[in-house]
Structures are given as structure tokens and as C-alpha cells.
Short mmCIF file of C-alpha atoms and ligand atoms in Angstrom, two decimals:
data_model
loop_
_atom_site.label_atom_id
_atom_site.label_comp_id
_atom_site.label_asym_id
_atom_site.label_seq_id
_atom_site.Cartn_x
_atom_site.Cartn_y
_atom_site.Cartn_z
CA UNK H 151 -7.28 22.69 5.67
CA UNK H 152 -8.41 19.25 4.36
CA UNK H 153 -7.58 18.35 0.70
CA UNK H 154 -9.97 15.79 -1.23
CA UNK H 155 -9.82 13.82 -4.01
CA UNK H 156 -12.56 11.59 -5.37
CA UNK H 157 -12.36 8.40 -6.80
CA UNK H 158 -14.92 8.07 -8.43
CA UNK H 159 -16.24 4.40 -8.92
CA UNK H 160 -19.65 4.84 -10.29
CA UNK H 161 -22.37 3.88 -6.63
CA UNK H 162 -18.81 2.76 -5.46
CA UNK H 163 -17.47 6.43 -5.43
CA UNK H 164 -15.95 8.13 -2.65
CA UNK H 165 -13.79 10.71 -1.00
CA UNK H 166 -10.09 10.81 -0.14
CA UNK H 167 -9.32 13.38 2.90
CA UNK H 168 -5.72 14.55 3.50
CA UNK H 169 -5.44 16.79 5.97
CA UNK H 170 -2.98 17.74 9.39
CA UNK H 171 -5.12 16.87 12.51
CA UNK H 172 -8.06 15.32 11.03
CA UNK H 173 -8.56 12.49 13.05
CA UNK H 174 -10.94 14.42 15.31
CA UNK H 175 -13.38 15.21 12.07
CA UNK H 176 -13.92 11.46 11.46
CA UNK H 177 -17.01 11.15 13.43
CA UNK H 178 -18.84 14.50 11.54
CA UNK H 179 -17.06 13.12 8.13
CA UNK H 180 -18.74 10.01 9.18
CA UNK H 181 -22.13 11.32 9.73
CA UNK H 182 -21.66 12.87 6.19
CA UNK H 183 -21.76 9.79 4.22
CA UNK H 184 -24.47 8.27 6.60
CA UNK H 185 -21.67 5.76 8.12
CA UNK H 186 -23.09 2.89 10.33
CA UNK H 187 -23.52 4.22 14.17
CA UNK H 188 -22.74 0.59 14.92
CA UNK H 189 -18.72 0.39 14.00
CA UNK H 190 -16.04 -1.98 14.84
CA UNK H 191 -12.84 -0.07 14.77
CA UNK H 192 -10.11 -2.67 13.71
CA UNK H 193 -6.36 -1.73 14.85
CA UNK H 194 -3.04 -3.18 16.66
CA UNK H 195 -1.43 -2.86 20.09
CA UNK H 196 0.86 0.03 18.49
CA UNK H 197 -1.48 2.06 17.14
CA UNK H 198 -4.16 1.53 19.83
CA UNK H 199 -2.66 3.65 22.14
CA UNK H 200 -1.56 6.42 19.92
CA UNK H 201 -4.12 6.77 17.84
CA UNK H 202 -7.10 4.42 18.09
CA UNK H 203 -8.18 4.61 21.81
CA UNK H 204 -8.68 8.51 21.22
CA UNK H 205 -10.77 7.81 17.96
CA UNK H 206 -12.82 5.34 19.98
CA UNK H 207 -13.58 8.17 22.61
CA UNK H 208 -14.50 10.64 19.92
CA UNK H 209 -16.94 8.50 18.16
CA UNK H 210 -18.59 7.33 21.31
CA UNK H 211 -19.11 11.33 22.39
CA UNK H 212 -20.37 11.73 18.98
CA UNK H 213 -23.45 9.56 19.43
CA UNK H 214 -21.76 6.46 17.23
CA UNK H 215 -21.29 2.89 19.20
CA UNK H 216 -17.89 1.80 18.56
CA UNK H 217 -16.07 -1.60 19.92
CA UNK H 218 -12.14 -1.82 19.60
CA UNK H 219 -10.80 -5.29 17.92
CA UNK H 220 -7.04 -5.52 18.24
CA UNK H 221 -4.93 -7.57 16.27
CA UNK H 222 -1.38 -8.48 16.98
CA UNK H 223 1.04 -5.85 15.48
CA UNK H 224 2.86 -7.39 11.94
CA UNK H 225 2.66 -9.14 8.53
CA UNK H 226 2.72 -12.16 10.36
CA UNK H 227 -0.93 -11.35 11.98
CA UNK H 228 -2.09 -10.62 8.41
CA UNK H 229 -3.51 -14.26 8.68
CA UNK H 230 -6.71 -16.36 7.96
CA UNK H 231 -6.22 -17.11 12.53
CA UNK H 232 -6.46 -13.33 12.69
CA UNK H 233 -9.19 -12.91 10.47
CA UNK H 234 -11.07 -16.03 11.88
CA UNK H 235 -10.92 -13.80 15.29
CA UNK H 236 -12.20 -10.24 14.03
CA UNK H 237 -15.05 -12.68 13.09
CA UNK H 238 -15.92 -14.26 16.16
CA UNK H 239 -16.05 -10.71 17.85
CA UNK H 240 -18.38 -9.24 15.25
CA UNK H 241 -20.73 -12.20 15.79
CA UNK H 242 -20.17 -12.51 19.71
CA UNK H 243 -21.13 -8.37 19.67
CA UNK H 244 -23.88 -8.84 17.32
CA UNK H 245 -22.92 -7.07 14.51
CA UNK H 246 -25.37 -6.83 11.54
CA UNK H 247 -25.77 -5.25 7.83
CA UNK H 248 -26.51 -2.07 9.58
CA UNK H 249 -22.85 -2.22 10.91
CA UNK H 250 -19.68 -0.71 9.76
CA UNK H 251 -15.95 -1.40 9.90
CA UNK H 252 -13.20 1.37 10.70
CA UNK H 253 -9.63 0.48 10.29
CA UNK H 254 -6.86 2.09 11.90
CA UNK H 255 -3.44 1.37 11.01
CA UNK H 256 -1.03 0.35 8.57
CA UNK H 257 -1.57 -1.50 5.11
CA UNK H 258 -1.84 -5.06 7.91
CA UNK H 259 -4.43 -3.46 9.48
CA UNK H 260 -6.19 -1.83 6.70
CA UNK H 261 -5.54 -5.18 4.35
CA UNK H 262 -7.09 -7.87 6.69
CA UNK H 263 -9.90 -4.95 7.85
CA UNK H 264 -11.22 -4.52 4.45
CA UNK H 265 -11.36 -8.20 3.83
CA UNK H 266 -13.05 -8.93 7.08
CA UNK H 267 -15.77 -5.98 5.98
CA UNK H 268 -15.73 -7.65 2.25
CA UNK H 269 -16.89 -11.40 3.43
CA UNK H 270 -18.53 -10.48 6.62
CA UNK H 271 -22.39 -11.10 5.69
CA UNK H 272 -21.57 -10.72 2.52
CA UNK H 273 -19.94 -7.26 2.77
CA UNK H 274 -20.39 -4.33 5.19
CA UNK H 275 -19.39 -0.62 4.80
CA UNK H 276 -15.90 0.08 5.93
CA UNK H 277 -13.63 3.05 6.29
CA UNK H 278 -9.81 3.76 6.18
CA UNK H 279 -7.56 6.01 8.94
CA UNK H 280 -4.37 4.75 7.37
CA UNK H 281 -1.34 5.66 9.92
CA UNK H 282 1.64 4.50 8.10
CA UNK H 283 3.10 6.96 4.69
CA UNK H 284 2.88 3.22 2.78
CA UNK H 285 -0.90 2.62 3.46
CA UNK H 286 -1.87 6.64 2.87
CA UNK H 287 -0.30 6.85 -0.60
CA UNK H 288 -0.80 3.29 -1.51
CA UNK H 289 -2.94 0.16 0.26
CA UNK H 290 -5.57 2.06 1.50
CA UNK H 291 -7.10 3.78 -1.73
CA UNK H 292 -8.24 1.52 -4.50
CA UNK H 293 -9.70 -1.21 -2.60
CA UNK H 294 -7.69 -4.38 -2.79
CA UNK H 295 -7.72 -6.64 0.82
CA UNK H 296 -6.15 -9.48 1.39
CA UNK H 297 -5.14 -11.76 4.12
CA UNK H 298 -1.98 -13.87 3.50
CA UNK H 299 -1.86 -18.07 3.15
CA UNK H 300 1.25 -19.72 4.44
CA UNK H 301 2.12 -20.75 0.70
CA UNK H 302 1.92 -16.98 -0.36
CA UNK H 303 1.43 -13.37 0.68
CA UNK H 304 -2.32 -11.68 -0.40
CA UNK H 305 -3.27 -14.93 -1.78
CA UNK H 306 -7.01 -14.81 -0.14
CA UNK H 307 -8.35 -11.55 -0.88
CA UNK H 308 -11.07 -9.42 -2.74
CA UNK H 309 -11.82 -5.93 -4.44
CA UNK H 310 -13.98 -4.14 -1.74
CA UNK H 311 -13.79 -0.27 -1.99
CA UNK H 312 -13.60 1.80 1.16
CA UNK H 313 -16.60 4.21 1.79
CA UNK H 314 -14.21 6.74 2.73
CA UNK H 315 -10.16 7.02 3.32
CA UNK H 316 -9.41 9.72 5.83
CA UNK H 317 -5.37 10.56 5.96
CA UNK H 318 -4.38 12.48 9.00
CA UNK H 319 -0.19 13.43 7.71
CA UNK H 320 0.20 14.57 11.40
CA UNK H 321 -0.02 11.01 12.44
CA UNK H 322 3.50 10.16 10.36
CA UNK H 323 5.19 11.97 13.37
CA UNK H 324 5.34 9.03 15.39
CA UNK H 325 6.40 6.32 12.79
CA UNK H 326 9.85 4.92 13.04
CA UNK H 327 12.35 6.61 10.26
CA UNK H 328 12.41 3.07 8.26
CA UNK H 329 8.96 2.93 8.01
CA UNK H 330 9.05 6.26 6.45
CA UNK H 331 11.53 5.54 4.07
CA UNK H 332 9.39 2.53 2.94
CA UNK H 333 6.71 4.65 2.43
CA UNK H 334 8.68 7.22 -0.11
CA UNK H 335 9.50 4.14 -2.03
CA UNK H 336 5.92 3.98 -3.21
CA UNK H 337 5.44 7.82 -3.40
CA UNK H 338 9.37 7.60 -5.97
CA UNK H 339 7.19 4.65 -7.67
CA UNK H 340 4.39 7.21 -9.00
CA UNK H 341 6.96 9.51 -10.10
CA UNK H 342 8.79 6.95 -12.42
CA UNK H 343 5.42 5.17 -13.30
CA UNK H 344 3.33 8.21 -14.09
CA UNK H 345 4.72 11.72 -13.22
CA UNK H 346 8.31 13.30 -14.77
CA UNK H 347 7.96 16.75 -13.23
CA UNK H 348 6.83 15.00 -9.66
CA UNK H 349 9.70 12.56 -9.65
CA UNK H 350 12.20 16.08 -10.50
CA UNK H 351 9.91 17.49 -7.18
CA UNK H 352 10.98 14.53 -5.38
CA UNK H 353 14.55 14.58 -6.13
CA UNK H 354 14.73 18.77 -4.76
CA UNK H 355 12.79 17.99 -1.45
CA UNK H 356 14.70 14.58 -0.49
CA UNK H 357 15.98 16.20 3.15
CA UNK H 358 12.25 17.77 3.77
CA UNK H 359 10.87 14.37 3.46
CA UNK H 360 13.27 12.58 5.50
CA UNK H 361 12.49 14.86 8.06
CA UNK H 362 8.74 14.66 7.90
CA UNK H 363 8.00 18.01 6.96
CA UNK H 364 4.51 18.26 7.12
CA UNK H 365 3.90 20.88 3.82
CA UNK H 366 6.17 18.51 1.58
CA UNK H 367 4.68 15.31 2.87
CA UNK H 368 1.09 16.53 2.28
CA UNK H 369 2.24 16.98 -1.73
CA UNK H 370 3.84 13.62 -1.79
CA UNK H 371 0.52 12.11 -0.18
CA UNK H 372 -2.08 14.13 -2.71
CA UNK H 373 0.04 13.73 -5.36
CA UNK H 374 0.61 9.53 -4.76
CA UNK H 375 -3.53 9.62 -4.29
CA UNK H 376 -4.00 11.53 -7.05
CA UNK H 377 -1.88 9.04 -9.40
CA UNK H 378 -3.10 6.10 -7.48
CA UNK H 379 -7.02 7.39 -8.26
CA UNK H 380 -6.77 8.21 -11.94
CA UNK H 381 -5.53 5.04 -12.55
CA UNK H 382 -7.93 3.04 -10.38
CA UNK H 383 -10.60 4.91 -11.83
CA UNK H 384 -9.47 3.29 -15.45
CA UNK H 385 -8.71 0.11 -14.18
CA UNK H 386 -10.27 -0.97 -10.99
CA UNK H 387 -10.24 -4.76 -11.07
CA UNK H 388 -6.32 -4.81 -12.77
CA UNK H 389 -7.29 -5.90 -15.87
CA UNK H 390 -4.87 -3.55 -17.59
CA UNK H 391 -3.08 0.09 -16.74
CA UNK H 392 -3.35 -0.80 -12.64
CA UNK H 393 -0.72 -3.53 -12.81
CA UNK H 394 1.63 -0.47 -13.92
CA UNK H 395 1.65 -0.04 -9.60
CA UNK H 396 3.36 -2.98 -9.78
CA UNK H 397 6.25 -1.65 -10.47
CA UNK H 398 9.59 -3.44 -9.26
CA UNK H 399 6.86 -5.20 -7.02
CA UNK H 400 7.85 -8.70 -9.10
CA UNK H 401 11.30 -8.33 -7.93
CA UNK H 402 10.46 -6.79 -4.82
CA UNK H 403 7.98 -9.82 -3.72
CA UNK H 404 10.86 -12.37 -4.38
CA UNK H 405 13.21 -10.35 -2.11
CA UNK H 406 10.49 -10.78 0.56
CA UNK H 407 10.06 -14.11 0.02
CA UNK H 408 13.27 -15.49 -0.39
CA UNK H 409 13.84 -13.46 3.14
CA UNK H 410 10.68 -15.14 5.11
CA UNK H 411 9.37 -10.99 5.23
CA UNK H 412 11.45 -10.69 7.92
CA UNK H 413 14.17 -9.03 7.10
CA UNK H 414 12.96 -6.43 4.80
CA UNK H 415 10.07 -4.41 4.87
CA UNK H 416 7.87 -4.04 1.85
CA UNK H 417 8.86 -0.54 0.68
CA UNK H 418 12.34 -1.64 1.51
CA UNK H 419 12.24 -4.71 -1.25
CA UNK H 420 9.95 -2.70 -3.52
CA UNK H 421 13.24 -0.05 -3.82
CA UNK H 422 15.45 -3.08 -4.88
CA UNK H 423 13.19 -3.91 -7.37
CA UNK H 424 12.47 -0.72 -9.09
CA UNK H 425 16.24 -0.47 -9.11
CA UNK H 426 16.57 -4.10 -10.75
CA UNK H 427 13.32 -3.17 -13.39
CA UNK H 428 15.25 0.44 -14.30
CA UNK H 429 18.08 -1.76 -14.92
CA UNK H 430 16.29 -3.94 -17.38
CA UNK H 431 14.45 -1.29 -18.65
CA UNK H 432 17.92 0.33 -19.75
CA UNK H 433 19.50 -3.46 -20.95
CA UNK H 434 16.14 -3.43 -23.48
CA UNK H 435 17.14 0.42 -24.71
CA UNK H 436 13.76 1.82 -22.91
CA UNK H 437 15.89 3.71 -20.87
CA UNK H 438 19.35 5.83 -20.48
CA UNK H 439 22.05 4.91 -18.30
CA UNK H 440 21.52 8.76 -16.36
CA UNK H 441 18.08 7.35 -16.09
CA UNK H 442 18.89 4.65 -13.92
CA UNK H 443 21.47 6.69 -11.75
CA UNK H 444 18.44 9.02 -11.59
CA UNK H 445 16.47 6.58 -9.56
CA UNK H 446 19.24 4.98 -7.87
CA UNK H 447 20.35 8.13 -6.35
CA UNK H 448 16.89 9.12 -5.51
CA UNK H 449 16.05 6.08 -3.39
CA UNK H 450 19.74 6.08 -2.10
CA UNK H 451 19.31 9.22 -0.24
CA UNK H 452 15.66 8.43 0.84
CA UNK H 453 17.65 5.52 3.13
CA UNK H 454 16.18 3.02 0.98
CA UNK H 455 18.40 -0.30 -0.44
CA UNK H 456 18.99 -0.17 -4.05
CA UNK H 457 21.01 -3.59 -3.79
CA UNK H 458 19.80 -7.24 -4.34
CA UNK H 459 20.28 -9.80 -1.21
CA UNK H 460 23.11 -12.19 -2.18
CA UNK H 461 20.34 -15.00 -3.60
CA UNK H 462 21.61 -17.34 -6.67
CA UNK H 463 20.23 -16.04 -10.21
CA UNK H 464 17.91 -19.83 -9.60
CA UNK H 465 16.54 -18.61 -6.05
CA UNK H 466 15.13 -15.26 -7.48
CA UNK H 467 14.09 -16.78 -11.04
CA UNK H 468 11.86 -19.51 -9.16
CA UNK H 469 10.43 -17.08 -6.27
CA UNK H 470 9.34 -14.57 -9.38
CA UNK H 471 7.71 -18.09 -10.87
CA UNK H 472 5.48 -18.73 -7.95
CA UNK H 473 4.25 -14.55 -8.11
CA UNK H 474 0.30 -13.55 -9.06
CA UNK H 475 1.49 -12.13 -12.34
CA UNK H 476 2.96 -15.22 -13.86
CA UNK H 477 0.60 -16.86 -16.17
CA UNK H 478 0.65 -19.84 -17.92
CA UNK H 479 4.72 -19.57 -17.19
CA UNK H 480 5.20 -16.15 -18.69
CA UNK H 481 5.65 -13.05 -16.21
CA UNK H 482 4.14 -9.43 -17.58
CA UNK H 483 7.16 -7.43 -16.20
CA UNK H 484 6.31 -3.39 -15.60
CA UNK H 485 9.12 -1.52 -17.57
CA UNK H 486 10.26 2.70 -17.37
CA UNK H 487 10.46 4.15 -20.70
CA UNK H 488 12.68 7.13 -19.62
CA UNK H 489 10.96 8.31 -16.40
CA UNK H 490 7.24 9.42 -16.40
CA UNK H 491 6.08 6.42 -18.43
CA UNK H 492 6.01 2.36 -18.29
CA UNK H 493 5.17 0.00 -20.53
CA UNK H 494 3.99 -3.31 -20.13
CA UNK H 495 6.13 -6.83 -21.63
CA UNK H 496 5.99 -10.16 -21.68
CA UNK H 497 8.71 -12.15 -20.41
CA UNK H 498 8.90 -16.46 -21.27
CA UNK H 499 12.21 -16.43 -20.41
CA UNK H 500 12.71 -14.86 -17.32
CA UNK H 501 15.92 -16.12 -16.47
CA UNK H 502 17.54 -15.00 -19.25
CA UNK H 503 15.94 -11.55 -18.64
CA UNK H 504 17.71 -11.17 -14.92
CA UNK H 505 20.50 -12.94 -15.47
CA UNK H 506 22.74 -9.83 -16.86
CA UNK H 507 21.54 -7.60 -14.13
CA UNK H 508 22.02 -10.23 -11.32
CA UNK H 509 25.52 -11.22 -12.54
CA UNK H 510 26.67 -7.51 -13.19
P1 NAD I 27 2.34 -2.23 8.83
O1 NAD I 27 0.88 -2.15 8.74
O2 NAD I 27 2.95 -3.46 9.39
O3 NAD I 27 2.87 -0.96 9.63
C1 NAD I 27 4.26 -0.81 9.85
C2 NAD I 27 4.55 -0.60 11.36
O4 NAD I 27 4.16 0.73 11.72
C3 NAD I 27 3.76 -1.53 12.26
O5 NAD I 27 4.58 -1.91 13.34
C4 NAD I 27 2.62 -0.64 12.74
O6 NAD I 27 2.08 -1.06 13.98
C5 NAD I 27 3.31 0.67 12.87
N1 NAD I 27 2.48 1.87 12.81
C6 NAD I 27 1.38 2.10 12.08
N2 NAD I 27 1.03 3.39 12.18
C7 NAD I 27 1.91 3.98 13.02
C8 NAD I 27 2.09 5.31 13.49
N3 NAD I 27 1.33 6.30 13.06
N4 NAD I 27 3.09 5.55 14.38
C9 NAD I 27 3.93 4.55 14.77
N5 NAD I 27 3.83 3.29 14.31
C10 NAD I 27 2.84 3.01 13.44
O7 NAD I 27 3.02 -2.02 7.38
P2 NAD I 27 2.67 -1.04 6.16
O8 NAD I 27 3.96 -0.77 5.52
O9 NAD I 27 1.80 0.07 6.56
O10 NAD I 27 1.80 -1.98 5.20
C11 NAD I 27 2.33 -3.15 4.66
C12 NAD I 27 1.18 -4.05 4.24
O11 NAD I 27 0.41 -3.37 3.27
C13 NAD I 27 1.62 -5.35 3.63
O12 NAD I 27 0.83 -6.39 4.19
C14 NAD I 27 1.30 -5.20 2.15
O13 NAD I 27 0.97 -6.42 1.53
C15 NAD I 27 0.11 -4.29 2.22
N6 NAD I 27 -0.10 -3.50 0.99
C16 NAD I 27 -1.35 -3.51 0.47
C17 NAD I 27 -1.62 -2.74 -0.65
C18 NAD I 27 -3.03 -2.68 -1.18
O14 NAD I 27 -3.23 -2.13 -2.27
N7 NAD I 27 -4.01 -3.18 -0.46
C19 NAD I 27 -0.62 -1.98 -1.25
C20 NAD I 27 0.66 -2.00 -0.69
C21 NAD I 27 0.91 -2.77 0.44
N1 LIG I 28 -0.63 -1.59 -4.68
C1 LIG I 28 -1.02 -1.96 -5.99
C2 LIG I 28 -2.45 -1.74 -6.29
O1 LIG I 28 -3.19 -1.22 -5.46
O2 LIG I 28 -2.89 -2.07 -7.33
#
């Protein structure tokens, strides 16, 4: 059985699939929404041979003309050298307006795919088959791509809205257990961000997830698309309630940058910082004590870190200065009031914000 939920986006609408085994209904779910028969299918040398090659053989037995581009496997690759590349093969193959992108893969994938089918000729249709838990309950619905400069991660990028996401769950079986646990860091995120009763869910079904049950990882998935929708829905072009899914992402970014993203993975750093923004949440009275144990213990046992890298109080306050959200000096930091619910608040100061927590 395949799920769906819309987002719908006005002629920029379209359908979220989440399903077990649906990679091999792409090319009819593709026919549906009158998809390109000329289609570049964007992936890496991982996923290539797990999942890609075999969606390449489907669509060309389905009467669709598919090439394979594949990118080097890593943040790293998520580069304008990369991107320059899936260009020169979409020219060299003669790819036109009546052509369509399909990416394959993790958020990398997905990220520098929708960006190349964004700026190509001035925009292309393209589809997501996220394969990581991180890109099907978070990068690939709501359209942001991005490609990273060497000053700064997602700093070249656009709004460009997939004309379809299709989430086969069955393809988490092959991901390695860290990359799942990065993933449930985003799914815990909706849960303190938006969703009480899910995050209580979350906190009964810890040893399911971990273990990739497929039943509880299909209701983390809708629900995290579900969230991730309504909001986007609202607020497509972040202009207000979509920075809420920024959530410990301030923190989390400075983690990654202070560690040259090698170290940790994105999930990994966004866990430290939801930890650090409960933290603050409860200094500022938004939220109890219990509260913060709450989520603590929650991303503890999802083999997630809940503790800041040993950087000076200076390191993290000037990594935070160089994010996205600061503006004109002052950061917007996302806080939990309780769990369920954030608020939005300014910050001028922000080392006097972080100091407690960091020195605690
Ligand atoms: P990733 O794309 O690097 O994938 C993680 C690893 O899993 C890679 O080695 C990949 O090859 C491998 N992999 C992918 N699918 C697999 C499968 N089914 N089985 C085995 N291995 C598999 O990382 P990610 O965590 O998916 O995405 C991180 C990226 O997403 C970052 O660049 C981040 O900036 C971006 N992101 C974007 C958004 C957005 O809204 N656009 C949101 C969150 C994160
Ligand atoms: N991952 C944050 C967003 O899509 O807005």
C-alpha cells in the first residue's frame, strides 16, 4: 500500500508517495504526472548499484529514455565542480525543456539535483527517490537545493519544488545504522517543533526504529512529511513559520563547521543542537527541566550525541555569526515552549545567550 500526501503549492502542487517497494511504480507514477520521457537520473557510486542501475532498467522497459550521471559519493561533492559536470552531460546528451531530472539518493544527491534542474535552461521538471531516512522526512519535500561554496555550506541555492517525491521505506534496509540515527534526529525535531503526542509515539517505539522496522518507520516518515508539508504549505519561501525546521540547526551548523563536516554527520550535529536550544529554552523559563531530560533521553537512546565538541564559548559564538539566519548581527534563535510548540526570538547578544549552557 502506498500512502500520499499532497503539498499543495498552488500550479506548484504535488504528491508525496510513501510506500514499501515502490521503486518499481516510478515509471507508471511517472507517466501519471506526464513526466519528461527524456530523464537524466542523477545519483552516486553507492547508490548506483543498489538502487539506481535497477531504476534505470525499469524506466528504459517502460518506454522512458533515461541516462545515468554519477556524482562522487559525500558533502564534499555537493560542489559548484560537481554541478559544473551534471551540466556538461546534459548539454553533451542534448538535453532540452522537454527533459526531466530524477534524483536518487541522499539529501547530496537530491540537494545539488534539484539545483542543477532549477538553473538548467532556466528550470526543468525534476523528481525525488530519496534513499537516506534524512532526505525522506526532510531535504527532499519542500523544495530547497543548494550546492555548497567553500566559504559556507548551501550558500548557492534556490526554491525549486519537486514534481513528485517518491519514498520507497524498504530502501532504509541497506543504510549504515549512523545514518539512520541521523535521520531520527530530524523525525525527534517534528515532534518537539510541532507534535506532543508524536514525540510521546517516538519515545514508546525507540528499539522498533533502531531496528528499522518497516510499520514504525513508515509512521515516522508520513508523520515527518506530514509536519514538513503543512508548514511548507504556509510558508514556502521561509519568510516566517518554516524557519521553525530550523530547529537546533544554528547550533548544529557551527558543530559542522567548526569540525570541517567531517567528523559529524548532519543529523548527528543537529541532535547537539536541539539539546543546546532545549537547554536555553529552559534557562529563558519556556521550558521545564523534565522537558529537557525528555529530549535528551530520547536522542540518547536513538545513538545520537547530545554533547557539544570541546570548542571555546568564542569558536561557537563566531561560527553561529557567519550562519544564514544572522541578520544585521542579530541571530532569530528557534526556541521549545514545553514540547509540541516553538517560538521564535531574537538574540543581539548571542554570547551571552550560550555562555551558561556552554560553561555548565
Ligand atoms: P548523504 O546524501 O551524504 O547520504 C548519506 C550516505 O548514505 C551517503 O554515503 C550515501 O551514499 C549513502 N546512501 C544513500 N542512500 C543509501 C541507501 N539506501 N543505502 C545505503 N547507503 C545509502 O546524506 P543525507 O544525510 O542524506 O543528506 C545530507 C545533505 O542533505 C546535506 O548536504 C544537507 O545540507 C542536506 N539537507 C538538505 C535539506 C533541504 O531541505 N534541502 C534538509 C536537510 C538536509
Ligand atoms: N530543512 C529545513 C527546511 O526545509 O526548511
Amino acid at each position: 500500500m502506498t500512502d500520499e500526501i499532497s503539498v499543495s503549492l498552488g500550479d506548484r502542487s504535488y504528491q508525496l508517495l510513501i510506500g514499501v517497494n515502490t521503486l518499481g511504480c516510478l515509471p507508471a507514477k511517472l507517466a501519471e504526472i506526464n513526466f519528461p520521457k527524456r530523464i537524466a537520473l542523477i545519483t552516486n557510486e553507492k547508490v548506483d548499484p543498489l538502487y539506481a542501475d535497477q531504476v534505470c532498467t525499469s524506466l528504459l522497459g517502460n518506454g522512458f529514455s533515461p541516462i545515468k550521471i554519477i556524482i562522487g559519493d559525500g558533502e564534499e561533492y555537493k560542489n559548484l565542480t560537481t554541478l559544473e559536470q551534471i551540466y556538461n552531460q546534459l548539454i553533451a546528451n542534448n538535453f532540452d525543456r522537454g527533459s526531466g531530472l530524477l534524483a536518487i539518493g541522499g539529501g547530496v544527491v537530491g540537494d545539488i539535483a534539484g539545483f542543477a534542474a532549477a538553473t538548467f535552461l532556466r528550470g526543468i521538471p525534476f523528481v525525488q527517490v530519496p534513499t537516506t531516512l534524512l532526505a525522506q522526512v526532510d531535504s527532499s519535500v519542500g523544495g530547497k537545493t543548494a550546492v555548497n561554496h567553500s566559504l559556507g555550506k548551501n550558500l548557492i541555492g534556490a526554491f525549486y519544488q519537486p514534481r513528485l517525491v517518491l519514498i520507497d521505506v524498504a530502501t532504509l534496509e541497506t543504510l549504515e545504522p549512523r545514518e539512520v540515527s541521523a535521520g531520527l534526529a530530524e523525525v525527534v525535531k517534528y515532534g518537539i517543533i510541532n507534535d506532543y503526542d508524536f514525540f510521546c509515539w517516538l519515545e514508546g517505539n525507540v528499539d522498533k526504529l533502531v531496528s528499522r522496522d518497516i510499520p514504525s518507520l513508515i509512521t515516522a516518515v508520513k508523520r515527518s512529511c506530514q509536519i514538513k508539508a503543512n508548514i511548507v504549505e504556509i510558508d514556502e519561501k521561509e519568510g516566517s513559520i518554516r524557519a521553525f525546521l530550523n530547529y537546533g540547526h544554528t547550533f548544529g551548523h557551527a558543530i559542522e563547521a567548526l569540525t570541517k563536516y567531517g567528523q559529524w554527520k548532519h543529523g548527528e550535529a543537529v541532535s547537539i543542537g536541539m539539546v543546546v536550544a532545549a537547554k536555553i529554552s529552559h534557562s529563558l523559563d519556556l521550558c521545564s527541566a523534565a522537558d529537557v531530560s525528555r529530549i535528551t533521553d530520547l536522542l540518547a537512546r536513538l545513538a545520537l550525541p547530545v554533547t557539544p565538541p570541546d570548542y571555546s564559548l568564542h569558536d561557537y559564538v563566531a561560527a553561529m555569526q557567519r550562519d544564514k539566519k544572522v541578520k544585521e548581527g542579530t541571530l532569530t534563535l528557534i526556541l521549545n515552549q514545553g514540547i509540541g510548540k516553538v517560538m521564535l526570538k531574537q538574540v543581539p547578544d548571542i554570547a551571552s545567550v550560550f555562555s551558561t549552557i556552554l560553561t555548565a
